[in-house]
PDB file of C-alpha atoms in Angstrom:
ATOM      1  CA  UNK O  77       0.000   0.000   0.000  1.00  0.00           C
ATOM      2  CA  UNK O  78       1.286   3.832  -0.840  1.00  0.00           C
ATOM      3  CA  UNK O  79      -0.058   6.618   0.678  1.00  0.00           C
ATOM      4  CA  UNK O  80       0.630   9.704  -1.705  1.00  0.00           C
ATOM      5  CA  UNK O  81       1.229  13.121  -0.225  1.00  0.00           C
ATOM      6  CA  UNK O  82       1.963  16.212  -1.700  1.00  0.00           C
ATOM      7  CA  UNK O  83       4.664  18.544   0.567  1.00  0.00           C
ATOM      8  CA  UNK O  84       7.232  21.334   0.218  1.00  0.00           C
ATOM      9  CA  UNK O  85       9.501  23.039   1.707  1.00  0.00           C
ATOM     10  CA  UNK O  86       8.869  26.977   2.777  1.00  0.00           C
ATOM     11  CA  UNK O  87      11.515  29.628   3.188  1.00  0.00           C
ATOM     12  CA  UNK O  88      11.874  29.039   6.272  1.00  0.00           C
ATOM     13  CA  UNK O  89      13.430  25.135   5.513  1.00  0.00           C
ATOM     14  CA  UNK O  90      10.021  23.506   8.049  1.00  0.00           C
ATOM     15  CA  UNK O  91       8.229  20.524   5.062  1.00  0.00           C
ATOM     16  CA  UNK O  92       4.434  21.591   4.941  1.00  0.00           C
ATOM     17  CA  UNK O  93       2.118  19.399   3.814  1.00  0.00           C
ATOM     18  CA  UNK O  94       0.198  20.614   1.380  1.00  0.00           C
ATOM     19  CA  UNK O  95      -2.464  17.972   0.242  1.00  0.00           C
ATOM     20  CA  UNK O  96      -2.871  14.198  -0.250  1.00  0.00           C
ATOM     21  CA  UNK O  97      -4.018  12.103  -3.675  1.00  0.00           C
ATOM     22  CA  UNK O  98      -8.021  11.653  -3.124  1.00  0.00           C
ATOM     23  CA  UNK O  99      -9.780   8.367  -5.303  1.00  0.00           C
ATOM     24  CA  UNK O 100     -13.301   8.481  -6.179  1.00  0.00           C
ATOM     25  CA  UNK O 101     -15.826   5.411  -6.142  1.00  0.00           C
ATOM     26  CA  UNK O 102     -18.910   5.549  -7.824  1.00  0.00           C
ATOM     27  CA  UNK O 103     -22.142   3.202  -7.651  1.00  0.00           C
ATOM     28  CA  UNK O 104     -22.676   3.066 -11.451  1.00  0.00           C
ATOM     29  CA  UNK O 105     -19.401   3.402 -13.215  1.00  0.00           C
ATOM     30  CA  UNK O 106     -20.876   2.837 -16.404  1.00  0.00           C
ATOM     31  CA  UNK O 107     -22.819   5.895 -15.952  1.00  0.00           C
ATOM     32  CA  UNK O 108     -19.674   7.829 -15.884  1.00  0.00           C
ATOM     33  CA  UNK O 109     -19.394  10.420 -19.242  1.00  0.00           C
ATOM     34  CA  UNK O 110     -15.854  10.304 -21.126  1.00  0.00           C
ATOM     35  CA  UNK O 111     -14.216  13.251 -21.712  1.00  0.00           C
ATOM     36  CA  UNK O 112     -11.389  11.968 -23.345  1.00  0.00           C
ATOM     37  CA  UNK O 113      -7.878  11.283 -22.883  1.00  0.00           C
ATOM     38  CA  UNK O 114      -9.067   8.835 -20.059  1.00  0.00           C
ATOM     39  CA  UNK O 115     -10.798  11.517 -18.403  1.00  0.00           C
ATOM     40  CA  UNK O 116     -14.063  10.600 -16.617  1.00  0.00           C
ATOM     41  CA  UNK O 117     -16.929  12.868 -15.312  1.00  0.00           C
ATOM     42  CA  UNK O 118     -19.759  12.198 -12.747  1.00  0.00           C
ATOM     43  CA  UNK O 119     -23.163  11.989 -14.350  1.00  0.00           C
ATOM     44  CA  UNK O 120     -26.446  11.475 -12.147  1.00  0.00           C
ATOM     45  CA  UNK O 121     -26.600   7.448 -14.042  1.00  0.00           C
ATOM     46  CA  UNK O 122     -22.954   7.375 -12.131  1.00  0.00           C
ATOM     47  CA  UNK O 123     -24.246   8.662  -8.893  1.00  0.00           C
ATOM     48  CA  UNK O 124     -22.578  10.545  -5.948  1.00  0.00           C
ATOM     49  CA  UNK O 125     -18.388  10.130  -5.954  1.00  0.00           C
ATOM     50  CA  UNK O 126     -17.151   8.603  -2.482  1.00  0.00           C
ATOM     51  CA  UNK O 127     -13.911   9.838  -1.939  1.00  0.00           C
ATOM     52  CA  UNK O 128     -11.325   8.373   0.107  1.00  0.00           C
ATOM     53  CA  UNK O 129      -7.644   7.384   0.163  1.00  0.00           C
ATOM     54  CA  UNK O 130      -5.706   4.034  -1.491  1.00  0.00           C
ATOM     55  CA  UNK O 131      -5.621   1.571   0.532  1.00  0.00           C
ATOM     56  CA  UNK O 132      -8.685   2.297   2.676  1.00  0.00           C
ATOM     57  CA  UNK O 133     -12.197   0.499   2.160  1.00  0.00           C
ATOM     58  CA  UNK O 134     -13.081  -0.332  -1.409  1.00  0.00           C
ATOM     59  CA  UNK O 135     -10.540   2.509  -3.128  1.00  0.00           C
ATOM     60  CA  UNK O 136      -8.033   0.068  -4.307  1.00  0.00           C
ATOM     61  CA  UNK O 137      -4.114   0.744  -3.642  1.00  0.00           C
ATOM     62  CA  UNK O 138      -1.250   3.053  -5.901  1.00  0.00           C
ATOM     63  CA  UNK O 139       1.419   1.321  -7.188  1.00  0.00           C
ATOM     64  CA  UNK O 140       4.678   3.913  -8.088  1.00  0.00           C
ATOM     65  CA  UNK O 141       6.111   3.643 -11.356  1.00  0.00           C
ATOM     66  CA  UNK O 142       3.757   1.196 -12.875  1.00  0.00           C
ATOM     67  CA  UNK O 143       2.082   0.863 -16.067  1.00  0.00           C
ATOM     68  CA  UNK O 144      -1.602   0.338 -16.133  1.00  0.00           C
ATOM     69  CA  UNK O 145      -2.549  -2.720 -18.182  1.00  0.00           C
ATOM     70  CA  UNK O 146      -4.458  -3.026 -20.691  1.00  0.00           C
ATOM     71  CA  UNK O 147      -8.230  -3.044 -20.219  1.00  0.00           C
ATOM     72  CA  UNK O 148      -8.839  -4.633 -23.911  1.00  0.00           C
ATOM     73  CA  UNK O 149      -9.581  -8.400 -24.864  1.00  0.00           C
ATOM     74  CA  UNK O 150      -6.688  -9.170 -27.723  1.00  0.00           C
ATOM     75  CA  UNK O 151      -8.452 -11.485 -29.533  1.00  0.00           C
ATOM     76  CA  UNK O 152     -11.731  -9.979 -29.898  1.00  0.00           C
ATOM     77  CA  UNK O 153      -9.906  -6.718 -30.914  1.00  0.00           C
ATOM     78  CA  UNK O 154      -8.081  -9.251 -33.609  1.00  0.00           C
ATOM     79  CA  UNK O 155     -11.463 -10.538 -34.631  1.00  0.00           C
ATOM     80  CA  UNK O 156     -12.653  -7.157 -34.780  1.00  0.00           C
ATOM     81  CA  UNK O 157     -10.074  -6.019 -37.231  1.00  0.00           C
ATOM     82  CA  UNK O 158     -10.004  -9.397 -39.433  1.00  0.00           C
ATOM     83  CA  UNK O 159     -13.617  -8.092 -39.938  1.00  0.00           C
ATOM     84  CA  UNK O 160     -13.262  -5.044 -40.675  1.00  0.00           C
ATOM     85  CA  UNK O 161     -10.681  -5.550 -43.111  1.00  0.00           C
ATOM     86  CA  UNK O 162     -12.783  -8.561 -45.011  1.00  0.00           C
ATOM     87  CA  UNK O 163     -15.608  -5.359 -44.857  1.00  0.00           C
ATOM     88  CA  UNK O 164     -13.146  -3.119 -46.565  1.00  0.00           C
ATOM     89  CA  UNK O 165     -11.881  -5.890 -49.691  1.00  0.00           C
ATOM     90  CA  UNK O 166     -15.701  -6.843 -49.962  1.00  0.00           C
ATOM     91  CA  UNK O 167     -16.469  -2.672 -50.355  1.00  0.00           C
ATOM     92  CA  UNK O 168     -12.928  -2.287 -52.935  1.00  0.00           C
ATOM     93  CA  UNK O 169     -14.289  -5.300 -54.868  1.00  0.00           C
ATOM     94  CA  UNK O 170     -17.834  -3.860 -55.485  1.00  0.00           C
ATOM     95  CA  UNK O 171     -16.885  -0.753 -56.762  1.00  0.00           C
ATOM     96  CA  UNK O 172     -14.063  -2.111 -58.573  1.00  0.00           C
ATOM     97  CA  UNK O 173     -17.093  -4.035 -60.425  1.00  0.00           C
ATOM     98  CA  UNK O 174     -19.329  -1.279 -60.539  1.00  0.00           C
ATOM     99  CA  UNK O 175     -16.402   0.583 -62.319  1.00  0.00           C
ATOM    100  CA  UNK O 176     -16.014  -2.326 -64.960  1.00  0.00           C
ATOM    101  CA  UNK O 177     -19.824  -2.444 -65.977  1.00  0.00           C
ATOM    102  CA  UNK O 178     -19.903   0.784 -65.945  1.00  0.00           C
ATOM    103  CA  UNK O 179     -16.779   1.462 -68.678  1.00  0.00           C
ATOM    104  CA  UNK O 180     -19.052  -1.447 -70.667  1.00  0.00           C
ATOM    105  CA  UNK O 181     -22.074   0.533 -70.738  1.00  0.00           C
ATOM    106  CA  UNK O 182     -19.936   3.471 -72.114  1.00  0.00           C
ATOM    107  CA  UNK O 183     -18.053   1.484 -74.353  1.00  0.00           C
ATOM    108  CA  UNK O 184     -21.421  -0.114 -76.071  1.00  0.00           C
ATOM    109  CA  UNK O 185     -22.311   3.011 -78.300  1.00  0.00           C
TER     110      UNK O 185
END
């Protein structure tokens, strides 16, 4: 467990502490709106934000220098794209067609 708090030190050389790093739980967190860029804002669908600090209750702990992992399933994101792509020949190929009956229609006169 890390607690995280945020201190300096004044002119007068005394370390004052000048906050600590607050996490947020929320009842729904589907209802929460993206903002982008991983940013998250309370919505009434997300409910009221309990605050508290890592380590404490249901608010998780902070790791230092880690790298969050990946929240995305591989190999449906694989799937996904072998789909997409098959969606994207399949398009290419019909108006490759459409081009070629087309240049026969204008070619029959």
């Amino acid at each position: 467990m890390m607690t995280v708090r945020l201190s300096a030190t004044i002119p007068t050389n005394q370390t004052q502490l000048l906050g600590q790093i607050v996490l947020a739980n929320f009842a729904n967190n589907e209802g929460l709106a993206s903002e982008g860029d991983n940013v998250w804002s309370a919505t009434q669908s997300s409910g009221v934000a309990l605050l508290g600090t890592a380590g404490t209750g249901n608010f998780g702990t902070l790791t230092n220098g880690a790298l969050e992992a990946s929240n995305v399933d591989l190999s449906k994101e694989l799937v996904n794209m072998i789909v997409a792509q098959r969606n994207y020949q399949s398009n290419a190929q019909t108006i490759k067609t459409q081009d070629q009956i087309l240049n026969t229609l204008v070619n029959l006169r």
